[in-house]
Coordinates of C-alpha atoms in Angstrom, one line a residue:
X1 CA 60.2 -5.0 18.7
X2 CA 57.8 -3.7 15.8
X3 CA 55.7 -6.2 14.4
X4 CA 56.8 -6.8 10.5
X5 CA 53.9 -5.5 7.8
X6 CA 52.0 -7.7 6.2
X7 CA 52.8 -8.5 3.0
X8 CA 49.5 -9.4 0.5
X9 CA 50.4 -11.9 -2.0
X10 CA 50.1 -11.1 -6.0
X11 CA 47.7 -14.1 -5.7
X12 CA 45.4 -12.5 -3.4
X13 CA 45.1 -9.2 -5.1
X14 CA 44.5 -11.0 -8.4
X15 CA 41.7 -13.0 -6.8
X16 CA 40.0 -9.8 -5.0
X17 CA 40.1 -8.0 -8.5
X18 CA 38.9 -10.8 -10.3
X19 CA 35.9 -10.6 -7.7
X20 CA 35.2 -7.2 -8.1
X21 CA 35.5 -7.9 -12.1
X22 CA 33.3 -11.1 -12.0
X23 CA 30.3 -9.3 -10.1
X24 CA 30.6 -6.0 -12.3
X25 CA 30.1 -8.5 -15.5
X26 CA 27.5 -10.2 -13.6
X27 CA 25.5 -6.7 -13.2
X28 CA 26.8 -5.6 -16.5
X29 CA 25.3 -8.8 -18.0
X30 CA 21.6 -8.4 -16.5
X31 CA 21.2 -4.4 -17.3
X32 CA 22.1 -4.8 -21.2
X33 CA 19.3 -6.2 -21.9
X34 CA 17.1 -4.2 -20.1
X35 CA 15.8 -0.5 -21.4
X36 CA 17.9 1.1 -18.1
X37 CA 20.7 0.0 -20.9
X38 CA 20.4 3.9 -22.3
X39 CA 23.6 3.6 -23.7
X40 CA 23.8 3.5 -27.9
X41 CA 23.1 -0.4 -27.7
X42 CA 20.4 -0.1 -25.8
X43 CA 17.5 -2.2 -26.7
X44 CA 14.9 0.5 -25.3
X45 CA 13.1 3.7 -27.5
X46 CA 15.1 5.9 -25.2
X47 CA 19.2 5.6 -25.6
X48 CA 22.5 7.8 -26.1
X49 CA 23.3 8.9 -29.8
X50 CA 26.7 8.0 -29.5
X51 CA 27.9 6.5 -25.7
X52 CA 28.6 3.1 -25.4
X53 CA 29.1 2.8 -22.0
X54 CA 26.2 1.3 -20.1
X55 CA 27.0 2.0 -16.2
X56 CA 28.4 5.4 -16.7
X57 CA 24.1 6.9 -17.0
X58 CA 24.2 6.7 -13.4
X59 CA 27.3 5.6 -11.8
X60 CA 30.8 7.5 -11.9
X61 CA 33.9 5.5 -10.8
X62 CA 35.8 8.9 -9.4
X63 CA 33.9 12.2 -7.7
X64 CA 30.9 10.3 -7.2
X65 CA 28.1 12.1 -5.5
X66 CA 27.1 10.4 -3.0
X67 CA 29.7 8.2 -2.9
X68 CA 27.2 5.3 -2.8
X69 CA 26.6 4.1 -4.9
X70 CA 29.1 6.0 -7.1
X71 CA 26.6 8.2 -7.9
X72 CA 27.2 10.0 -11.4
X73 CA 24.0 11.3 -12.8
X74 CA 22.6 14.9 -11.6
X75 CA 19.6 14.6 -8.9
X76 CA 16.7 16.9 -8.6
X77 CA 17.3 19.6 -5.6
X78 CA 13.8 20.8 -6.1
X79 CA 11.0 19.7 -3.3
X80 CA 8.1 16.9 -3.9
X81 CA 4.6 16.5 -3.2
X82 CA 4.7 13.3 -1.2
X83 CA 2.0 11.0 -0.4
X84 CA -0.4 11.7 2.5
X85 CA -2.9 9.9 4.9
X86 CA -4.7 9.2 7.8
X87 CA -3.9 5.9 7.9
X88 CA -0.3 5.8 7.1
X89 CA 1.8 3.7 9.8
X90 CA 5.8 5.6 10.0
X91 CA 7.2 9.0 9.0
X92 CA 8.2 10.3 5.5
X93 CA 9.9 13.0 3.8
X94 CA 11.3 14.4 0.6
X95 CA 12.6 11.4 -0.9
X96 CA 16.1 10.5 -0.1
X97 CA 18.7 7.4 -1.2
X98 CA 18.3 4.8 -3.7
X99 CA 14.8 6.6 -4.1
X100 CA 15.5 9.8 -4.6
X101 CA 18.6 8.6 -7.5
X102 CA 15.9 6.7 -9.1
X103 CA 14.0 10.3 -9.3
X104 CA 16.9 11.8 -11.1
X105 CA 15.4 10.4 -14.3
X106 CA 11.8 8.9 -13.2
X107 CA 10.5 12.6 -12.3
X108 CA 10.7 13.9 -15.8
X109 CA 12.5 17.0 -14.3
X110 CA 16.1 16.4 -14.9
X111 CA 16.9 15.9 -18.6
X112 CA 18.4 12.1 -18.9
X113 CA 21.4 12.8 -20.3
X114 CA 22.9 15.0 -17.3
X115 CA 26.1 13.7 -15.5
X116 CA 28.2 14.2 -13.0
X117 CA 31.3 15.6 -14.8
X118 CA 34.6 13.3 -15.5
X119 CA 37.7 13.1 -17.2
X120 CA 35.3 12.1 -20.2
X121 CA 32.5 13.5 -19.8
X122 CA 34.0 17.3 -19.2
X123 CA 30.4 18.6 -19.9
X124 CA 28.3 16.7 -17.5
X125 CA 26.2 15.6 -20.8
X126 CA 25.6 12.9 -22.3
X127 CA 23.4 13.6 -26.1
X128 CA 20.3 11.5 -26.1
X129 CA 17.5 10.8 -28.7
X130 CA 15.0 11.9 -25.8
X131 CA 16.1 15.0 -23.6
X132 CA 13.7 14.4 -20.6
X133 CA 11.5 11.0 -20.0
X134 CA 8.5 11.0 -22.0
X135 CA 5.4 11.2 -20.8
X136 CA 3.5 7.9 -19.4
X137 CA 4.1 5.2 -16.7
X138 CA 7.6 5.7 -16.4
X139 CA 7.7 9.3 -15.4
X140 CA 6.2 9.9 -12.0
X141 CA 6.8 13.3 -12.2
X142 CA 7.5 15.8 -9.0
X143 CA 4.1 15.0 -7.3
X144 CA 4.5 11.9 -5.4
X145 CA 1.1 11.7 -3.7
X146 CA -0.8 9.9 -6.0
X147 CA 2.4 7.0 -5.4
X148 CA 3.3 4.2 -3.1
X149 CA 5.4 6.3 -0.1
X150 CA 9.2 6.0 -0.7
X151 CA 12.0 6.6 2.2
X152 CA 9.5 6.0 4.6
X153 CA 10.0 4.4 8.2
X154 CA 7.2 2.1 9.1
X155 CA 6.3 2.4 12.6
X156 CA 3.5 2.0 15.0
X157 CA 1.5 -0.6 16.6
X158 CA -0.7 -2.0 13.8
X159 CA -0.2 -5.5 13.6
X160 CA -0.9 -5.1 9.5
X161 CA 2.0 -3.2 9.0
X162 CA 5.5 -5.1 8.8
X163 CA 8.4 -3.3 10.1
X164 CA 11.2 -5.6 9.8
X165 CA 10.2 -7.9 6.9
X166 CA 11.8 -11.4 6.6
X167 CA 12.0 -11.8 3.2
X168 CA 15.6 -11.7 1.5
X169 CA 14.5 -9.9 -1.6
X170 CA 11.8 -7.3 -0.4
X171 CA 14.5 -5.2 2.0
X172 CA 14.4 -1.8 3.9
X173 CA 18.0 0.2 3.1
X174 CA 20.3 0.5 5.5
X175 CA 18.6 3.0 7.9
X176 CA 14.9 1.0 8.0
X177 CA 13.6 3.1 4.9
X178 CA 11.3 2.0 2.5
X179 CA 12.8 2.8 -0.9
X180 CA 12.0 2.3 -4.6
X181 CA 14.6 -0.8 -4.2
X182 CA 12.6 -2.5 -1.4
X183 CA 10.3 -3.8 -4.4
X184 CA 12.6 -2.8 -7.6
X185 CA 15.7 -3.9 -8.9
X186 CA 17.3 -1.5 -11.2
X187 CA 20.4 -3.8 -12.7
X188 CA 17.4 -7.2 -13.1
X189 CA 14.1 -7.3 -15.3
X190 CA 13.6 -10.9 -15.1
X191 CA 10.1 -10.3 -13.4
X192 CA 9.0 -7.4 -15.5
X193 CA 8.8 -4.3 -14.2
X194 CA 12.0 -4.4 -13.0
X195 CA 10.4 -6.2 -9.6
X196 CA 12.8 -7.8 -6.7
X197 CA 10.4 -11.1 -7.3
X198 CA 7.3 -12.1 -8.9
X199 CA 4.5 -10.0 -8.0
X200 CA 1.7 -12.3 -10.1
X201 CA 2.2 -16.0 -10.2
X202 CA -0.1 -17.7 -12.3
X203 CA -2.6 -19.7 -10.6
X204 CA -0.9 -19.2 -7.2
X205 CA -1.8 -16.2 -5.2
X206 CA -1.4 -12.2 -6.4
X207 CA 0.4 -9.6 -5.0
X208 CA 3.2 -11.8 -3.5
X209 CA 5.6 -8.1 -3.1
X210 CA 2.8 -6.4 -1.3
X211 CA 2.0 -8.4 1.6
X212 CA 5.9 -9.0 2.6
X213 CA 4.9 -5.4 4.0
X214 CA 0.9 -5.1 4.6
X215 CA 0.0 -8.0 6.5
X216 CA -3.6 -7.4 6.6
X217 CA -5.4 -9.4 8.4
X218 CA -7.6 -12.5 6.8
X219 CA -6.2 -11.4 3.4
X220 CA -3.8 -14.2 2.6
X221 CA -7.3 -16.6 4.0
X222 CA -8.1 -19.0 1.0
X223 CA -12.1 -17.7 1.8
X224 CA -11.3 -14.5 1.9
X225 CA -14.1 -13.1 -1.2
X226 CA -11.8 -11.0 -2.7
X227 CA -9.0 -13.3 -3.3
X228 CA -11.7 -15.8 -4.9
X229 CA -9.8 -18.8 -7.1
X230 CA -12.6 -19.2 -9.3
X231 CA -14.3 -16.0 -9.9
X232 CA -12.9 -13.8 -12.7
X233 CA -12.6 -10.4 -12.8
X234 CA -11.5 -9.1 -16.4
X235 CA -10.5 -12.5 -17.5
X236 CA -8.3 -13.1 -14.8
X237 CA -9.1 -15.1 -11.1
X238 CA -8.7 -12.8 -8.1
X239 CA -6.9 -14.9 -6.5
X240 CA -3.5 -14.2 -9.5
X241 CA -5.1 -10.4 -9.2
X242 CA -4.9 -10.0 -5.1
X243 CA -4.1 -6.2 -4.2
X244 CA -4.1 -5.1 -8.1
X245 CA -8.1 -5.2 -8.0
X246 CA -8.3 -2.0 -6.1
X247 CA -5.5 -0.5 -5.7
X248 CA -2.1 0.4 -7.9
X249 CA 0.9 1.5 -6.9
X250 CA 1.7 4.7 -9.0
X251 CA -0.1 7.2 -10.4
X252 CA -3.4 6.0 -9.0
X253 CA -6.9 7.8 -9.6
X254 CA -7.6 8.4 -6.4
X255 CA -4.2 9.2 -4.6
X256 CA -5.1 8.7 -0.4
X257 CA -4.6 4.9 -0.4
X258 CA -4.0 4.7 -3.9
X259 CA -7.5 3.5 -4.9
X260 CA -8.4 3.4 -8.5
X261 CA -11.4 5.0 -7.8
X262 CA -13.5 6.4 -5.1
X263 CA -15.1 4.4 -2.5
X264 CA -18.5 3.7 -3.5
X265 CA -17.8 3.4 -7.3
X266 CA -14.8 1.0 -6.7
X267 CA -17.1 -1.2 -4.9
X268 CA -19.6 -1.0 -7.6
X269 CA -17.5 -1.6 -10.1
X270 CA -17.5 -5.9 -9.5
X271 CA -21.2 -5.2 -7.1
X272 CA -23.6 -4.1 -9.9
X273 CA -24.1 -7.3 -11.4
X274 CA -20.9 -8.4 -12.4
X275 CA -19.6 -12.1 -13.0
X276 CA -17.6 -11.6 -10.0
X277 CA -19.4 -10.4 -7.3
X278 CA -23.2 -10.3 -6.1
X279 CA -25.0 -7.4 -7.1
X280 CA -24.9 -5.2 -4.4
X281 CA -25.9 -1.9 -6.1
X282 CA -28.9 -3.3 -7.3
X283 CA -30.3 -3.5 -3.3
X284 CA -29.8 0.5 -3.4
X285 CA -32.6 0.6 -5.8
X286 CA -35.2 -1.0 -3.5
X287 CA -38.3 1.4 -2.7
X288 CA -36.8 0.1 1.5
X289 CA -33.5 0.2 2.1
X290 CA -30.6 1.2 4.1
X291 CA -29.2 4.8 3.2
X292 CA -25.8 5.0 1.3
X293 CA -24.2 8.0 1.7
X294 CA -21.4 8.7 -2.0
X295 CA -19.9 12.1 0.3
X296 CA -16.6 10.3 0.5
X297 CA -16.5 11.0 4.3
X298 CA -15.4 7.6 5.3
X299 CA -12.5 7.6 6.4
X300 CA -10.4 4.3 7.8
X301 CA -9.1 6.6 11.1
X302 CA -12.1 7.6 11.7
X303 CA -13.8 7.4 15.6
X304 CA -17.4 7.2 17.2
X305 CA -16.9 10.7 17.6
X306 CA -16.7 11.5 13.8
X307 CA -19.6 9.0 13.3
X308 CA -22.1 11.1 15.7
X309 CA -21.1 14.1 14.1
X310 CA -24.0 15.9 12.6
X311 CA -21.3 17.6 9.8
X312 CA -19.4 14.2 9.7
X313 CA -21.9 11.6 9.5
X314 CA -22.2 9.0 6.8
X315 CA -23.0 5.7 5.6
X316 CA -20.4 3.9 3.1
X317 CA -19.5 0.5 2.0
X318 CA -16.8 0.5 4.4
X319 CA -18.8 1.4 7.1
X320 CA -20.2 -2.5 7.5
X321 CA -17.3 -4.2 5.2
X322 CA -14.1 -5.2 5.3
X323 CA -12.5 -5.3 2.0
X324 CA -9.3 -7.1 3.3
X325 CA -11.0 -9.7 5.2
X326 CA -14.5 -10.5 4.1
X327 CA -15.8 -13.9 3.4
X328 CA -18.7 -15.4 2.0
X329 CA -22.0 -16.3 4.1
X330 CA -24.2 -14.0 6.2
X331 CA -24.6 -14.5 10.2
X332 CA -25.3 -18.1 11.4
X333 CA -29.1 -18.3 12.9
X334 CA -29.2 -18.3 16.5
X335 CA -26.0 -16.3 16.9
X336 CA -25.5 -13.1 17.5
X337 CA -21.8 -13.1 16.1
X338 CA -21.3 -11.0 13.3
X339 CA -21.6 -12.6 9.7
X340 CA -18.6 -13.6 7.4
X341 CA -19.2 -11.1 5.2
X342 CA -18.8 -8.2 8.3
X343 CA -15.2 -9.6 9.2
X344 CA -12.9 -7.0 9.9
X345 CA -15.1 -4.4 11.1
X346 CA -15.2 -2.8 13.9
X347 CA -17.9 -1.4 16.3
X348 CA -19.0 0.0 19.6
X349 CA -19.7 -2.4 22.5
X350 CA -21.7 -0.8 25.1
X351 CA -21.3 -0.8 28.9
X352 CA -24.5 -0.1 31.1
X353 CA -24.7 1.4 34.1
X354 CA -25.7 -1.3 36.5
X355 CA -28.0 0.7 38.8
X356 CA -31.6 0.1 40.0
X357 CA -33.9 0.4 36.5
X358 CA -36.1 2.2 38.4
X359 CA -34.2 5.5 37.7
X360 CA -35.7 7.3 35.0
X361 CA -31.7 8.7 34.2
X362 CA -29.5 5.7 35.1
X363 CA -31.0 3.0 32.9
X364 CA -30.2 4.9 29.5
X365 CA -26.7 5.9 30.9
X366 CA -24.5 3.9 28.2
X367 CA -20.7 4.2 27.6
X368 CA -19.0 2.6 24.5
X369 CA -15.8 1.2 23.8
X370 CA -14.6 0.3 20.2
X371 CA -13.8 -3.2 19.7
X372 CA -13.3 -5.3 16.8
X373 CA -12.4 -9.4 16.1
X374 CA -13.9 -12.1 18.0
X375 CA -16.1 -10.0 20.2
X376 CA -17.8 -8.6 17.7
X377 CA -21.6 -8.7 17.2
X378 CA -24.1 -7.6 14.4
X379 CA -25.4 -5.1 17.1
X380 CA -21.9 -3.4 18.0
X381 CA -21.7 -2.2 14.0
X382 CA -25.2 -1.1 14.4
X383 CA -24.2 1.0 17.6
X384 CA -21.6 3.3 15.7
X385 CA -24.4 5.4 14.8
X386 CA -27.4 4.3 16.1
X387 CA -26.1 4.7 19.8
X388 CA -29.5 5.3 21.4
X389 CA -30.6 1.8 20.3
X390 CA -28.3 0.2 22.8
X391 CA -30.1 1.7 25.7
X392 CA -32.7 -0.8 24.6
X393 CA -30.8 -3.8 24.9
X394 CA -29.5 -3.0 28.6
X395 CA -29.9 -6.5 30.6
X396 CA -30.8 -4.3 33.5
X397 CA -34.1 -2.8 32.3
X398 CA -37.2 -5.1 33.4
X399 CA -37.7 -6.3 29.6
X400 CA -35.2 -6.2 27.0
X401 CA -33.9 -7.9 23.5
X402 CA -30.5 -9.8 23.7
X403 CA -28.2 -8.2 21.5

C-alpha cells in the first residue's frame, strides 16, 4: 500500500516565505546605506541614472550565472597577475568565487553597469553616471600582485599560518579558499571598509582580522616592540596600529609581502631617530661598524647556502631581527642566550667532529644545522655567515671560548 503524499500546510509555506522575505529586507536594509547601493538612491558618487532596484547590480533572480549566488552582473574572463612569493604558505590561482564576482567591478575592467540579461534588463545594461570604477583605492585593477592573495588554500607546516580559523566572522568559502569575503562583507559597512569585524579597536590591540589567519609567533606578546602601547607612531600607539605599520593589504609599494617600502628604508622609517623607536640608522654612521647591505637580497626563505654565497651574500635588518617578535632589552650578562631584541631569529648551530684535536683536518671539520627558538644563542646568528668562526669555539680543541 503506497504511502499517502505529504501535504504542506498554507501555514507552513507562508512562514518559509516570510523567512526568505524577512532576511532579504534584512540584507536589503544594511546595503542601502552603503555606496555598493549603486542603484539611483544610492548615497555613493557612483550610482544608476535611472534604476531603483538595489540587488539587481549584482544578483539576478532567474538565469543567474553561477547560480550562487544568483549571479547577475558580467565577470571578467580575462587572466590576472596574482600575488607571488617565497614565503607564501598554500596554492593560488586566477581568482575564482565570491572573489573573482567582487572583481567584476573592483578590476576597473568591466564597465559597472553590465548585467546579466532579464526579462527587464533585455540589454544586459544598466546607464550609470560612471561607466567603469574610477581610479583609486577601490579599483584594484587586473594585476593582483601588489594584493593580499585571494582563492588561495593555506597549507603547509608553518605553525604561523592558520588553516582552519576558529573565528565565526573571518571564514574560508566552502572549498577552504581564502576569498575577498573571508575579511569583507559586501551587504554590511558597519566597520568601515566593508570589514567582517573591527580591524582597529581603539586602545585595544590592531589588526584584530589579520592574525585570525597569521599567527605569528610573539606578535600578539604585550612586549613585543612593535605592538608598543605607549609609543606613537603618526599620532597613533602601535599597539591600535599592529600589522598596518608595515604592511597594507592592497595596492602596496612593494608588492612581495606587501611591504610599504623596501627593507632597509621601512625599518628606517621609525629607526632614524624617530619618537617611536631608537635610532638605529644613526649606528650606520659610526667610523666602526657592522656592514649593512640596502641590495634587497634578504629574503625570508632563504638558507645557509644562500648566505655563503659569494653572488648571494648580504647583510639586512632582517638578517639579526625579527620584526614579528622582537622585544625590548639586549642579552642578559653572563648568558649566552640570545637578547630580546634577536627573538625570532634563526641561526646555525654547529656540530664538531669529536676526534683527537691533534689532527690538523678533524678539529675544523664543522657541520651546521639551522635552529631557531629556545636554543638559540648570540653565536648561532653569528655562524650564518661567519661559519669559520665556529671552528674556534669547538670544546674539543686544547683551548677554546664558550660560545
Amino acid at each position: 500500500m503506497k504511502a499517502k503524499p505529504t501535504i504542506v500546510g498554507l501555514g507552513t509555506v507562508a512562514i518559509a516565505l516570510g523567512l526568505v522575505l524577512s532576511l532579504g529586507q534584512a540584507a536589503h536594509a544594511l546595503i542601502s546605506t552603503t555606496k555598493h547601493n549603486l542603484s539611483v538612491s544610492g548615497p555613493g558618487t557612483i550610482k544608476a541614472t535611472s534604476e531603483t532596484r538595489i540587488c539587481r547590480f549584482c544578483h539576478v533572480p532567474h538565469n543567474a550565472n553561477p547560480a550562487v549566488p544568483l549571479w547577475g552582473h558580467t565577470q571578467n574572463s580575462a587572466s590576472y597577475t596574482i600575488y607571488t612569493s617565497s614565503t607564501i604558505q598554500g596554492t593560488t590561482g586566477q581568482p575564482n568565487g565570491a572573489s573573482k564576482q567582487c572583481l567584476s567591478c573592483h578590476d576597473g575592467a568591466v564597465a559597472l553597469g553590465s548585467v546579466v540579461p532579464s526579462y527587464t534588463i533585455t540589454s544586459g545594461s544598466i546607464a550609470m553616471n560612471q561607466t567603469y570604477m574610477p581610479a583609486g583605492p577601490s579599483n584594484l585593477g587586473t594585476n593582483l600582485s601588489d594584493d593580499h592573495p585571494v582563492s588561495l588554500v593555506a597549507s603547509g607546516s608553518d605553525p604561523e599560518i592558520v588553516t582552519n580559523p576558529s573565528d565565526p566572522k573571518v571564514k574560508y568559502d566552502s572549498t577552504g579558499r581564502v576569498q575577498c569575503t573571508s575579511c569583507h562583507n559586501p551587504h554590511d559597512n558597519t566597520h568601515g571598509k566593508f570589514l567582517v569585524k573591527p580591524n582597529t579597536v581603539a586602545g585595544d590591540f590592531g589588526s584584530q582580522i589579520c592574525v585570525v589567519c597569521h599567527a605569528k609567533f610573539n606578535w600578539t606578546s604585550a612586549q613585543n616592540s612593535h605592538r608598543n602601547s605607549t609609543k606613537l607612531y603618526n599620532s597613533v600607539p602601535l599597539k591600535e596600529q599592529g600589522c598596518a605599520i608595515c604592511h597594507k593589504p592592497h595596492s602596496t609599494p612593494v608588492a612581495t609581502r606587501l611591504l610599504l617600502g623596501s627593507e632597509e628604508a621601512l625599518c628606517n622609517t621609525c629607526h632614524d631617530g624617530s619618537p617611536a623607536a631608537k635610532n638605529v640608522a644613526g649606528e650606520f654612521t659610526r667610523t666602526y661598524k657592522h656592514p649593512l647591505s640596502t641590495s634587497a637580497k634578504h629574503d625570508p626563505a632563504e638558507t645557509f647556502t644562500d648566505l655563503n654565497d659569494s653572488l648571494k651574500r648580504h647583510s639586512e635588518c632582517e638578517d639579526c631581527h625579527n620584526p614579528h617578535s622582537a622585544q625590548a632589552g639586549t642579552h642578559t650578562q653572563g648568558s649566552s642566550k640570545i637578547g630580546a631584541v634577536l627573538l625570532g631569529a634563526w641561526g646555525m648551530k654547529p656540530v664538531y667532529d669529536t676526534n683527537p684535536w691533534t689532527d690538523p683536518v678533524s678539529w675544523q671539520k664543522v657541520v651546521f644545522t639551522d635552529t631557531a627558538g629556545a636554543d638559540m644563542i648570540e653565536a648561532y646568528l653569528c655562524f650564518k655567515c661567519h661559519k669559520t668562526l665556529a671552528r674556534d669555539f669547538n670544546p674539543n680543541n686544547p683551548s677554546y671560548h664558550a660560545a
